């Protein structure tokens, strides 16, 4: 693990006290997003994980904040992707990071891509090699296995150019790990159980080392920080009390099936705690803290991406896992997991977005036992 950790935040139009419930959301607007982005920038975060829709409109509201923007390889022609990256870096001063997303079959099918999961990684390797060359103004024609293009003849878009267009992403299958070693600059994972995360990161780093490369690793996690542990857990449980169990059960069934898992009526787990969460959803209720807290200060929960991911980590992806506690508790947990699992970068989220980002920046990050590099 590198000596310096970078901390990013999450930015999305869905915001509020319980943003996965419509009645608790802040009405979405560009003004609200610009205000949140400006606050995250002011607080010193390295960047934000965001959607592909709004970032170019947020550049002028920020000064140093980097934007980690999701892209599916192959959906856009390489030349168009390279031009868009050049334009973003021109207006932002070189603050673009690509979040390379392999995606699920139903999502890619919607965009007209029908390759299977493993083949999408092969597509991605060729795609990003081509995009990076075009980003650096290579004008040669392209004749690859998946992509062809004529000679580039347009006048160059003004700079700056980053030395290497940064790609962050994930992929735990053999094909995904091979892809990570070839393509990625930072390997990402949801904050799964520490023993599993340690193994995943070690495997990813070993694959990169075999290619002569270092591969920093980062996690995506949510956080609730309050003055005391009891207050933080009270807020976690209040969010659950304001959540519709029937809607979460519906999303669980749909999202499990979209990722190729059995539906909610069929899925099971060898972990008694995870099985208890599944049983709760089947019974028409939400699981409680005893079913969700899997280590002190760590719990499976809900997020705004519950609309697309199985909730409460019932599929073992770690997609809604939380750090919960006082500033000291959360800081100690971050330090422990950084050392134990080899975590270089943290992408955090909490709601409301600006308010929780402020708590973490002002109360948690100063307590960390290693220097925080924000820029």
mmCIF file of N, CA and C in Angstrom, residues 89-211:
data_model
loop_
_atom_site.group_PDB
_atom_site.id
_atom_site.type_symbol
_atom_site.label_atom_id
_atom_site.label_comp_id
_atom_site.label_asym_id
_atom_site.label_seq_id
_atom_site.Cartn_x
_atom_site.Cartn_y
_atom_site.Cartn_z
ATOM 1 N N UNK A 89 -10.806 17.813 -20.268
ATOM 2 C CA UNK A 89 -9.533 18.236 -19.683
ATOM 3 C C UNK A 89 -9.174 19.660 -20.086
ATOM 4 N N UNK A 90 -9.578 20.075 -21.275
ATOM 5 C CA UNK A 90 -9.340 21.459 -21.683
ATOM 6 C C UNK A 90 -10.055 22.424 -20.738
ATOM 7 N N UNK A 91 -11.337 22.168 -20.471
ATOM 8 C CA UNK A 91 -12.113 23.087 -19.639
ATOM 9 C C UNK A 91 -11.825 22.931 -18.150
ATOM 10 N N UNK A 92 -11.416 21.731 -17.720
ATOM 11 C CA UNK A 92 -11.183 21.498 -16.290
ATOM 12 C C UNK A 92 -9.735 21.678 -15.878
ATOM 13 N N UNK A 93 -8.841 21.787 -16.844
ATOM 14 C CA UNK A 93 -7.426 21.845 -16.519
ATOM 15 C C UNK A 93 -6.821 20.487 -16.219
ATOM 16 N N UNK A 94 -7.409 19.423 -16.796
ATOM 17 C CA UNK A 94 -6.848 18.077 -16.628
ATOM 18 C C UNK A 94 -7.350 17.349 -15.403
ATOM 19 N N UNK A 95 -8.652 17.441 -15.131
ATOM 20 C CA UNK A 95 -9.208 16.840 -13.910
ATOM 21 C C UNK A 95 -10.102 15.630 -14.183
ATOM 22 N N UNK A 96 -9.955 15.008 -15.329
ATOM 23 C CA UNK A 96 -10.779 13.856 -15.682
ATOM 24 C C UNK A 96 -10.145 12.555 -15.215
ATOM 25 N N UNK A 97 -10.966 11.681 -14.625
ATOM 26 C CA UNK A 97 -10.633 10.278 -14.386
ATOM 27 C C UNK A 97 -11.769 9.457 -14.972
ATOM 28 N N UNK A 98 -11.462 8.425 -15.729
ATOM 29 C CA UNK A 98 -12.490 7.546 -16.287
ATOM 30 C C UNK A 98 -12.746 6.395 -15.324
ATOM 31 N N UNK A 99 -14.018 6.173 -15.007
ATOM 32 C CA UNK A 99 -14.441 4.998 -14.252
ATOM 33 C C UNK A 99 -14.862 3.944 -15.267
ATOM 34 N N UNK A 100 -13.959 3.020 -15.563
ATOM 35 C CA UNK A 100 -14.210 1.992 -16.575
ATOM 36 C C UNK A 100 -15.179 0.964 -16.001
ATOM 37 N N UNK A 101 -16.374 0.864 -16.591
ATOM 38 C CA UNK A 101 -17.427 -0.016 -16.082
ATOM 39 C C UNK A 101 -17.683 -1.123 -17.098
ATOM 40 N N UNK A 102 -17.507 -2.374 -16.662
ATOM 41 C CA UNK A 102 -17.764 -3.494 -17.570
ATOM 42 C C UNK A 102 -19.259 -3.716 -17.776
ATOM 43 N N UNK A 103 -20.054 -3.475 -16.722
ATOM 44 C CA UNK A 103 -21.505 -3.485 -16.854
ATOM 45 C C UNK A 103 -22.134 -4.857 -16.809
ATOM 46 N N UNK A 104 -23.461 -4.852 -16.757
ATOM 47 C CA UNK A 104 -24.272 -6.069 -16.779
ATOM 48 C C UNK A 104 -24.948 -6.199 -18.140
ATOM 49 N N UNK A 105 -25.271 -7.424 -18.519
ATOM 50 C CA UNK A 105 -25.846 -7.668 -19.842
ATOM 51 C C UNK A 105 -27.048 -6.772 -20.159
ATOM 52 N N UNK A 106 -28.060 -6.645 -19.269
ATOM 53 C CA UNK A 106 -29.217 -5.823 -19.626
ATOM 54 C C UNK A 106 -28.852 -4.362 -19.892
ATOM 55 N N UNK A 107 -27.875 -3.841 -19.152
ATOM 56 C CA UNK A 107 -27.464 -2.449 -19.347
ATOM 57 C C UNK A 107 -26.786 -2.280 -20.703
ATOM 58 N N UNK A 108 -25.826 -3.156 -20.997
ATOM 59 C CA UNK A 108 -25.098 -3.039 -22.267
ATOM 60 C C UNK A 108 -25.999 -3.321 -23.466
ATOM 61 N N UNK A 109 -26.934 -4.250 -23.308
ATOM 62 C CA UNK A 109 -27.880 -4.526 -24.394
ATOM 63 C C UNK A 109 -28.682 -3.281 -24.751
ATOM 64 N N UNK A 110 -29.007 -2.498 -23.731
ATOM 65 C CA UNK A 110 -29.776 -1.260 -23.952
ATOM 66 C C UNK A 110 -29.006 -0.287 -24.839
ATOM 67 N N UNK A 111 -27.667 -0.342 -24.755
ATOM 68 C CA UNK A 111 -26.837 0.555 -25.565
ATOM 69 C C UNK A 111 -26.350 -0.107 -26.853
ATOM 70 N N UNK A 112 -26.902 -1.281 -27.163
ATOM 71 C CA UNK A 112 -26.564 -1.922 -28.415
ATOM 72 C C UNK A 112 -25.296 -2.745 -28.400
ATOM 73 N N UNK A 113 -24.788 -3.102 -27.202
ATOM 74 C CA UNK A 113 -23.625 -3.964 -27.079
ATOM 75 C C UNK A 113 -24.080 -5.318 -26.543
ATOM 76 N N UNK A 114 -23.728 -6.382 -27.240
ATOM 77 C CA UNK A 114 -24.255 -7.704 -26.891
ATOM 78 C C UNK A 114 -23.145 -8.720 -26.606
ATOM 79 N N UNK A 115 -21.918 -8.256 -26.393
ATOM 80 C CA UNK A 115 -20.854 -9.190 -26.012
ATOM 81 C C UNK A 115 -21.116 -9.732 -24.606
ATOM 82 N N UNK A 116 -20.654 -10.949 -24.348
ATOM 83 C CA UNK A 116 -20.729 -11.501 -23.008
ATOM 84 C C UNK A 116 -19.733 -10.833 -22.084
ATOM 85 N N UNK A 117 -19.829 -11.132 -20.800
ATOM 86 C CA UNK A 117 -19.023 -10.450 -19.782
ATOM 87 C C UNK A 117 -17.530 -10.553 -20.071
ATOM 88 N N UNK A 118 -17.013 -11.762 -20.321
ATOM 89 C CA UNK A 118 -15.577 -11.928 -20.545
ATOM 90 C C UNK A 118 -15.129 -11.237 -21.826
ATOM 91 N N UNK A 119 -15.942 -11.327 -22.873
ATOM 92 C CA UNK A 119 -15.563 -10.671 -24.119
ATOM 93 C C UNK A 119 -15.549 -9.157 -23.962
ATOM 94 N N UNK A 120 -16.433 -8.614 -23.107
ATOM 95 C CA UNK A 120 -16.424 -7.165 -22.886
ATOM 96 C C UNK A 120 -15.078 -6.697 -22.342
ATOM 97 N N UNK A 121 -14.414 -7.528 -21.532
ATOM 98 C CA UNK A 121 -13.088 -7.145 -21.057
ATOM 99 C C UNK A 121 -12.089 -7.095 -22.213
ATOM 100 N N UNK A 122 -12.200 -8.019 -23.159
ATOM 101 C CA UNK A 122 -11.302 -7.990 -24.319
ATOM 102 C C UNK A 122 -11.591 -6.756 -25.178
ATOM 103 N N UNK A 123 -12.877 -6.444 -25.331
ATOM 104 C CA UNK A 123 -13.261 -5.215 -26.035
ATOM 105 C C UNK A 123 -12.634 -4.010 -25.345
ATOM 106 N N UNK A 124 -12.708 -4.004 -24.018
ATOM 107 C CA UNK A 124 -12.211 -2.866 -23.246
ATOM 108 C C UNK A 124 -10.710 -2.662 -23.435
ATOM 109 N N UNK A 125 -9.940 -3.742 -23.442
ATOM 110 C CA UNK A 125 -8.495 -3.605 -23.613
ATOM 111 C C UNK A 125 -8.166 -2.884 -24.915
ATOM 112 N N UNK A 126 -8.798 -3.319 -26.004
ATOM 113 C CA UNK A 126 -8.540 -2.675 -27.287
ATOM 114 C C UNK A 126 -9.088 -1.247 -27.305
ATOM 115 N N UNK A 127 -10.261 -1.074 -26.729
ATOM 116 C CA UNK A 127 -10.928 0.226 -26.746
ATOM 117 C C UNK A 127 -10.080 1.294 -26.061
ATOM 118 N N UNK A 128 -9.643 1.008 -24.833
ATOM 119 C CA UNK A 128 -8.935 2.049 -24.082
ATOM 120 C C UNK A 128 -7.525 2.273 -24.619
ATOM 121 N N UNK A 129 -6.903 1.253 -25.183
ATOM 122 C CA UNK A 129 -5.614 1.466 -25.858
ATOM 123 C C UNK A 129 -5.794 2.455 -27.000
ATOM 124 N N UNK A 130 -6.863 2.255 -27.779
ATOM 125 C CA UNK A 130 -7.137 3.134 -28.911
ATOM 126 C C UNK A 130 -7.494 4.537 -28.437
ATOM 127 N N UNK A 131 -8.354 4.637 -27.427
ATOM 128 C CA UNK A 131 -8.761 5.948 -26.913
ATOM 129 C C UNK A 131 -7.555 6.717 -26.391
ATOM 130 N N UNK A 132 -6.684 6.041 -25.639
ATOM 131 C CA UNK A 132 -5.520 6.740 -25.087
ATOM 132 C C UNK A 132 -4.609 7.267 -26.200
ATOM 133 N N UNK A 133 -4.434 6.494 -27.259
ATOM 134 C CA UNK A 133 -3.620 6.964 -28.373
ATOM 135 C C UNK A 133 -4.267 8.176 -29.035
ATOM 136 N N UNK A 134 -5.576 8.133 -29.259
ATOM 137 C CA UNK A 134 -6.263 9.260 -29.888
ATOM 138 C C UNK A 134 -6.284 10.483 -28.966
ATOM 139 N N UNK A 135 -6.406 10.245 -27.672
ATOM 140 C CA UNK A 135 -6.378 11.342 -26.693
ATOM 141 C C UNK A 135 -5.056 12.104 -26.812
ATOM 142 N N UNK A 136 -3.971 11.398 -27.122
ATOM 143 C CA UNK A 136 -2.669 12.033 -27.296
ATOM 144 C C UNK A 136 -2.398 12.390 -28.758
ATOM 145 N N UNK A 137 -3.489 12.551 -29.537
ATOM 146 C CA UNK A 137 -3.442 13.121 -30.884
ATOM 147 C C UNK A 137 -2.770 12.229 -31.914
ATOM 148 N N UNK A 138 -2.783 10.908 -31.664
ATOM 149 C CA UNK A 138 -2.352 9.978 -32.709
ATOM 150 C C UNK A 138 -3.377 10.050 -33.842
ATOM 151 N N UNK A 139 -2.936 10.295 -35.056
ATOM 152 C CA UNK A 139 -3.853 10.481 -36.188
ATOM 153 C C UNK A 139 -3.955 9.254 -37.084
ATOM 154 N N UNK A 140 -3.281 8.159 -36.728
ATOM 155 C CA UNK A 140 -3.265 6.980 -37.598
ATOM 156 C C UNK A 140 -4.641 6.320 -37.669
ATOM 157 N N UNK A 141 -4.917 5.688 -38.791
ATOM 158 C CA UNK A 141 -6.135 4.888 -38.928
ATOM 159 C C UNK A 141 -6.053 3.676 -37.998
ATOM 160 N N UNK A 142 -7.207 3.140 -37.653
ATOM 161 C CA UNK A 142 -7.293 2.022 -36.711
ATOM 162 C C UNK A 142 -7.914 0.832 -37.423
ATOM 163 N N UNK A 143 -7.284 -0.326 -37.274
ATOM 164 C CA UNK A 143 -7.823 -1.556 -37.856
ATOM 165 C C UNK A 143 -7.619 -2.677 -36.850
ATOM 166 N N UNK A 144 -8.501 -2.734 -35.834
ATOM 167 C CA UNK A 144 -8.374 -3.704 -34.767
ATOM 168 C C UNK A 144 -9.391 -4.817 -34.889
ATOM 169 N N UNK A 145 -9.401 -5.668 -33.875
ATOM 170 C CA UNK A 145 -10.359 -6.774 -33.869
ATOM 171 C C UNK A 145 -11.780 -6.270 -33.656
ATOM 172 N N UNK A 146 -11.929 -5.258 -32.812
ATOM 173 C CA UNK A 146 -13.259 -4.765 -32.464
ATOM 174 C C UNK A 146 -13.553 -3.365 -32.998
ATOM 175 N N UNK A 147 -12.509 -2.573 -33.277
ATOM 176 C CA UNK A 147 -12.724 -1.178 -33.662
ATOM 177 C C UNK A 147 -11.904 -0.828 -34.886
ATOM 178 N N UNK A 148 -12.536 -0.138 -35.819
ATOM 179 C CA UNK A 148 -11.853 0.406 -36.986
ATOM 180 C C UNK A 148 -12.206 1.882 -37.090
ATOM 181 N N UNK A 149 -11.294 2.655 -37.620
ATOM 182 C CA UNK A 149 -11.534 4.091 -37.796
ATOM 183 C C UNK A 149 -10.590 4.609 -38.857
ATOM 184 N N UNK A 150 -11.057 5.596 -39.589
ATOM 185 C CA UNK A 150 -10.210 6.219 -40.585
ATOM 186 C C UNK A 150 -9.188 7.148 -39.956
ATOM 187 N N UNK A 151 -8.291 7.634 -40.756
ATOM 188 C CA UNK A 151 -7.261 8.557 -40.301
ATOM 189 C C UNK A 151 -7.922 9.778 -39.671
ATOM 190 N N UNK A 152 -7.402 10.209 -38.550
ATOM 191 C CA UNK A 152 -7.943 11.371 -37.849
ATOM 192 C C UNK A 152 -7.406 12.637 -38.519
ATOM 193 N N UNK A 153 -8.305 13.531 -38.896
ATOM 194 C CA UNK A 153 -7.877 14.696 -39.660
ATOM 195 C C UNK A 153 -8.310 16.016 -39.042
ATOM 196 N N UNK A 154 -9.116 15.977 -37.985
ATOM 197 C CA UNK A 154 -9.618 17.218 -37.393
ATOM 198 C C UNK A 154 -8.500 17.982 -36.689
ATOM 199 N N UNK A 155 -8.593 19.299 -36.651
ATOM 200 C CA UNK A 155 -7.614 20.071 -35.866
ATOM 201 C C UNK A 155 -7.637 19.620 -34.405
ATOM 202 N N UNK A 156 -6.483 19.638 -33.766
ATOM 203 C CA UNK A 156 -6.380 19.162 -32.385
ATOM 204 C C UNK A 156 -7.171 20.062 -31.439
ATOM 205 N N UNK A 157 -7.833 19.434 -30.476
ATOM 206 C CA UNK A 157 -8.521 20.170 -29.422
ATOM 207 C C UNK A 157 -7.462 20.668 -28.440
ATOM 208 N N UNK A 158 -7.558 21.911 -27.964
ATOM 209 C CA UNK A 158 -6.521 22.427 -27.055
ATOM 210 C C UNK A 158 -6.359 21.557 -25.816
ATOM 211 N N UNK A 159 -5.150 21.621 -25.225
ATOM 212 C CA UNK A 159 -4.826 20.848 -24.019
ATOM 213 C C UNK A 159 -5.398 21.476 -22.779
ATOM 214 N N UNK A 160 -4.945 21.012 -21.613
ATOM 215 C CA UNK A 160 -3.802 20.122 -21.421
ATOM 216 C C UNK A 160 -4.135 18.656 -21.676
ATOM 217 N N UNK A 161 -3.090 17.837 -21.790
ATOM 218 C CA UNK A 161 -3.232 16.391 -21.845
ATOM 219 C C UNK A 161 -2.604 15.803 -20.574
ATOM 220 N N UNK A 162 -3.288 14.890 -19.946
ATOM 221 C CA UNK A 162 -2.666 14.154 -18.861
ATOM 222 C C UNK A 162 -1.666 13.169 -19.455
ATOM 223 N N UNK A 163 -0.587 12.904 -18.713
ATOM 224 C CA UNK A 163 0.454 12.011 -19.227
ATOM 225 C C UNK A 163 -0.122 10.659 -19.619
ATOM 226 N N UNK A 164 -1.066 10.167 -18.820
ATOM 227 C CA UNK A 164 -1.767 8.919 -19.129
ATOM 228 C C UNK A 164 -3.215 9.129 -18.698
ATOM 229 N N UNK A 165 -4.133 9.029 -19.640
ATOM 230 C CA UNK A 165 -5.541 9.199 -19.303
ATOM 231 C C UNK A 165 -5.909 8.174 -18.235
ATOM 232 N N UNK A 166 -6.244 8.600 -17.009
ATOM 233 C CA UNK A 166 -6.401 7.638 -15.916
ATOM 234 C C UNK A 166 -7.698 6.850 -16.005
ATOM 235 N N UNK A 167 -7.561 5.547 -15.797
ATOM 236 C CA UNK A 167 -8.695 4.627 -15.799
ATOM 237 C C UNK A 167 -8.748 3.904 -14.459
ATOM 238 N N UNK A 168 -9.853 4.054 -13.766
ATOM 239 C CA UNK A 168 -10.101 3.319 -12.531
ATOM 240 C C UNK A 168 -11.232 2.342 -12.811
ATOM 241 N N UNK A 169 -11.213 1.190 -12.155
ATOM 242 C CA UNK A 169 -12.284 0.235 -12.399
ATOM 243 C C UNK A 169 -12.112 -1.034 -11.596
ATOM 244 N N UNK A 170 -12.874 -2.051 -11.946
ATOM 245 C CA UNK A 170 -12.930 -3.263 -11.148
ATOM 246 C C UNK A 170 -12.902 -4.495 -12.051
ATOM 247 N N UNK A 171 -13.227 -5.647 -11.486
ATOM 248 C CA UNK A 171 -13.253 -6.906 -12.217
ATOM 249 C C UNK A 171 -12.554 -8.010 -11.448
ATOM 250 N N UNK A 172 -13.340 -8.903 -10.834
ATOM 251 C CA UNK A 172 -12.770 -9.928 -9.955
ATOM 252 C C UNK A 172 -12.656 -11.299 -10.613
ATOM 253 N N UNK A 173 -13.259 -11.493 -11.782
ATOM 254 C CA UNK A 173 -13.143 -12.769 -12.484
ATOM 255 C C UNK A 173 -11.746 -12.881 -13.083
ATOM 256 N N UNK A 174 -11.324 -14.079 -13.530
ATOM 257 C CA UNK A 174 -10.018 -14.182 -14.194
ATOM 258 C C UNK A 174 -9.866 -13.205 -15.358
ATOM 259 N N UNK A 175 -10.919 -13.059 -16.167
ATOM 260 C CA UNK A 175 -10.853 -12.103 -17.278
ATOM 261 C C UNK A 175 -10.764 -10.676 -16.765
ATOM 262 N N UNK A 176 -11.505 -10.387 -15.670
ATOM 263 C CA UNK A 176 -11.478 -9.045 -15.104
ATOM 264 C C UNK A 176 -10.123 -8.699 -14.507
ATOM 265 N N UNK A 177 -9.463 -9.667 -13.878
ATOM 266 C CA UNK A 177 -8.147 -9.430 -13.294
ATOM 267 C C UNK A 177 -7.082 -9.251 -14.377
ATOM 268 N N UNK A 178 -7.175 -10.021 -15.446
ATOM 269 C CA UNK A 178 -6.258 -9.835 -16.573
ATOM 270 C C UNK A 178 -6.436 -8.435 -17.154
ATOM 271 N N UNK A 179 -7.674 -8.012 -17.304
ATOM 272 C CA UNK A 179 -7.985 -6.680 -17.816
ATOM 273 C C UNK A 179 -7.430 -5.606 -16.895
ATOM 274 N N UNK A 180 -7.622 -5.780 -15.582
ATOM 275 C CA UNK A 180 -7.126 -4.796 -14.621
ATOM 276 C C UNK A 180 -5.621 -4.632 -14.731
ATOM 277 N N UNK A 181 -4.920 -5.747 -14.855
ATOM 278 C CA UNK A 181 -3.463 -5.696 -14.945
ATOM 279 C C UNK A 181 -2.994 -4.988 -16.210
ATOM 280 N N UNK A 182 -3.773 -5.082 -17.274
ATOM 281 C CA UNK A 182 -3.390 -4.486 -18.549
ATOM 282 C C UNK A 182 -3.795 -3.020 -18.656
ATOM 283 N N UNK A 183 -4.938 -2.666 -18.065
ATOM 284 C CA UNK A 183 -5.594 -1.404 -18.413
ATOM 285 C C UNK A 183 -5.672 -0.402 -17.272
ATOM 286 N N UNK A 184 -5.993 -0.865 -16.059
ATOM 287 C CA UNK A 184 -6.392 0.051 -14.991
ATOM 288 C C UNK A 184 -5.201 0.709 -14.296
ATOM 289 N N UNK A 185 -5.452 1.916 -13.806
ATOM 290 C CA UNK A 185 -4.479 2.645 -12.989
ATOM 291 C C UNK A 185 -4.806 2.551 -11.508
ATOM 292 N N UNK A 186 -6.061 2.319 -11.174
ATOM 293 C CA UNK A 186 -6.499 2.048 -9.799
ATOM 294 C C UNK A 186 -7.562 0.969 -9.867
ATOM 295 N N UNK A 187 -7.409 -0.048 -9.031
ATOM 296 C CA UNK A 187 -8.369 -1.146 -8.969
ATOM 297 C C UNK A 187 -9.361 -0.861 -7.846
ATOM 298 N N UNK A 188 -10.653 -0.933 -8.149
ATOM 299 C CA UNK A 188 -11.703 -0.576 -7.199
ATOM 300 C C UNK A 188 -12.542 -1.780 -6.803
ATOM 301 N N UNK A 189 -13.083 -1.713 -5.602
ATOM 302 C CA UNK A 189 -14.031 -2.714 -5.129
ATOM 303 C C UNK A 189 -14.978 -2.036 -4.163
ATOM 304 N N UNK A 190 -16.189 -2.535 -4.072
ATOM 305 C CA UNK A 190 -17.022 -2.156 -2.942
ATOM 306 C C UNK A 190 -16.371 -2.682 -1.661
ATOM 307 N N UNK A 191 -16.707 -2.053 -0.551
ATOM 308 C CA UNK A 191 -16.141 -2.461 0.746
ATOM 309 C C UNK A 191 -16.825 -3.752 1.203
ATOM 310 N N UNK A 192 -16.307 -4.869 0.736
ATOM 311 C CA UNK A 192 -16.835 -6.160 1.161
ATOM 312 C C UNK A 192 -16.195 -6.560 2.483
ATOM 313 N N UNK A 193 -16.490 -7.754 2.949
ATOM 314 C CA UNK A 193 -15.906 -8.218 4.215
ATOM 315 C C UNK A 193 -14.379 -8.192 4.108
ATOM 316 N N UNK A 194 -13.684 -7.734 5.150
ATOM 317 C CA UNK A 194 -12.239 -7.503 5.048
ATOM 318 C C UNK A 194 -11.433 -8.697 4.565
ATOM 319 N N UNK A 195 -11.788 -9.913 5.015
ATOM 320 C CA UNK A 195 -11.009 -11.072 4.594
ATOM 321 C C UNK A 195 -11.133 -11.304 3.083
ATOM 322 N N UNK A 196 -12.325 -11.061 2.534
ATOM 323 C CA UNK A 196 -12.520 -11.208 1.092
ATOM 324 C C UNK A 196 -11.822 -10.087 0.333
ATOM 325 N N UNK A 197 -11.898 -8.871 0.869
ATOM 326 C CA UNK A 197 -11.278 -7.722 0.208
ATOM 327 C C UNK A 197 -9.764 -7.877 0.150
ATOM 328 N N UNK A 198 -9.169 -8.339 1.234
ATOM 329 C CA UNK A 198 -7.722 -8.557 1.270
ATOM 330 C C UNK A 198 -7.297 -9.523 0.174
ATOM 331 N N UNK A 199 -8.029 -10.603 0.018
ATOM 332 C CA UNK A 199 -7.705 -11.601 -0.998
ATOM 333 C C UNK A 199 -7.864 -11.022 -2.404
ATOM 334 N N UNK A 200 -8.945 -10.279 -2.638
ATOM 335 C CA UNK A 200 -9.190 -9.697 -3.958
ATOM 336 C C UNK A 200 -8.080 -8.736 -4.347
ATOM 337 N N UNK A 201 -7.702 -7.841 -3.423
ATOM 338 C CA UNK A 201 -6.666 -6.863 -3.729
ATOM 339 C C UNK A 201 -5.307 -7.529 -3.948
ATOM 340 N N UNK A 202 -4.996 -8.539 -3.150
ATOM 341 C CA UNK A 202 -3.724 -9.239 -3.324
ATOM 342 C C UNK A 202 -3.663 -9.900 -4.699
ATOM 343 N N UNK A 203 -4.766 -10.478 -5.135
ATOM 344 C CA UNK A 203 -4.807 -11.129 -6.446
ATOM 345 C C UNK A 203 -4.658 -10.106 -7.563
ATOM 346 N N UNK A 204 -5.335 -8.954 -7.431
ATOM 347 C CA UNK A 204 -5.230 -7.907 -8.449
ATOM 348 C C UNK A 204 -3.808 -7.361 -8.534
ATOM 349 N N UNK A 205 -3.194 -7.141 -7.373
ATOM 350 C CA UNK A 205 -1.827 -6.621 -7.370
ATOM 351 C C UNK A 205 -0.847 -7.635 -7.967
ATOM 352 N N UNK A 206 -1.063 -8.909 -7.678
ATOM 353 C CA UNK A 206 -0.182 -9.939 -8.227
ATOM 354 C C UNK A 206 -0.309 -10.006 -9.746
ATOM 355 N N UNK A 207 -1.515 -9.865 -10.269
ATOM 356 C CA UNK A 207 -1.712 -9.882 -11.711
ATOM 357 C C UNK A 207 -0.994 -8.705 -12.369
ATOM 358 N N UNK A 208 -1.067 -7.528 -11.729
ATOM 359 C CA UNK A 208 -0.369 -6.361 -12.270
ATOM 360 C C UNK A 208 1.141 -6.526 -12.157
ATOM 361 N N UNK A 209 1.616 -7.065 -11.036
ATOM 362 C CA UNK A 209 3.057 -7.254 -10.843
ATOM 363 C C UNK A 209 3.637 -8.179 -11.913
ATOM 364 N N UNK A 210 2.847 -9.178 -12.323
ATOM 365 C CA UNK A 210 3.306 -10.087 -13.377
ATOM 366 C C UNK A 210 3.498 -9.360 -14.705
ATOM 367 N N UNK A 211 2.859 -8.201 -14.851
ATOM 368 C CA UNK A 211 3.024 -7.362 -16.037
ATOM 369 C C UNK A 211 4.039 -6.249 -15.801
#
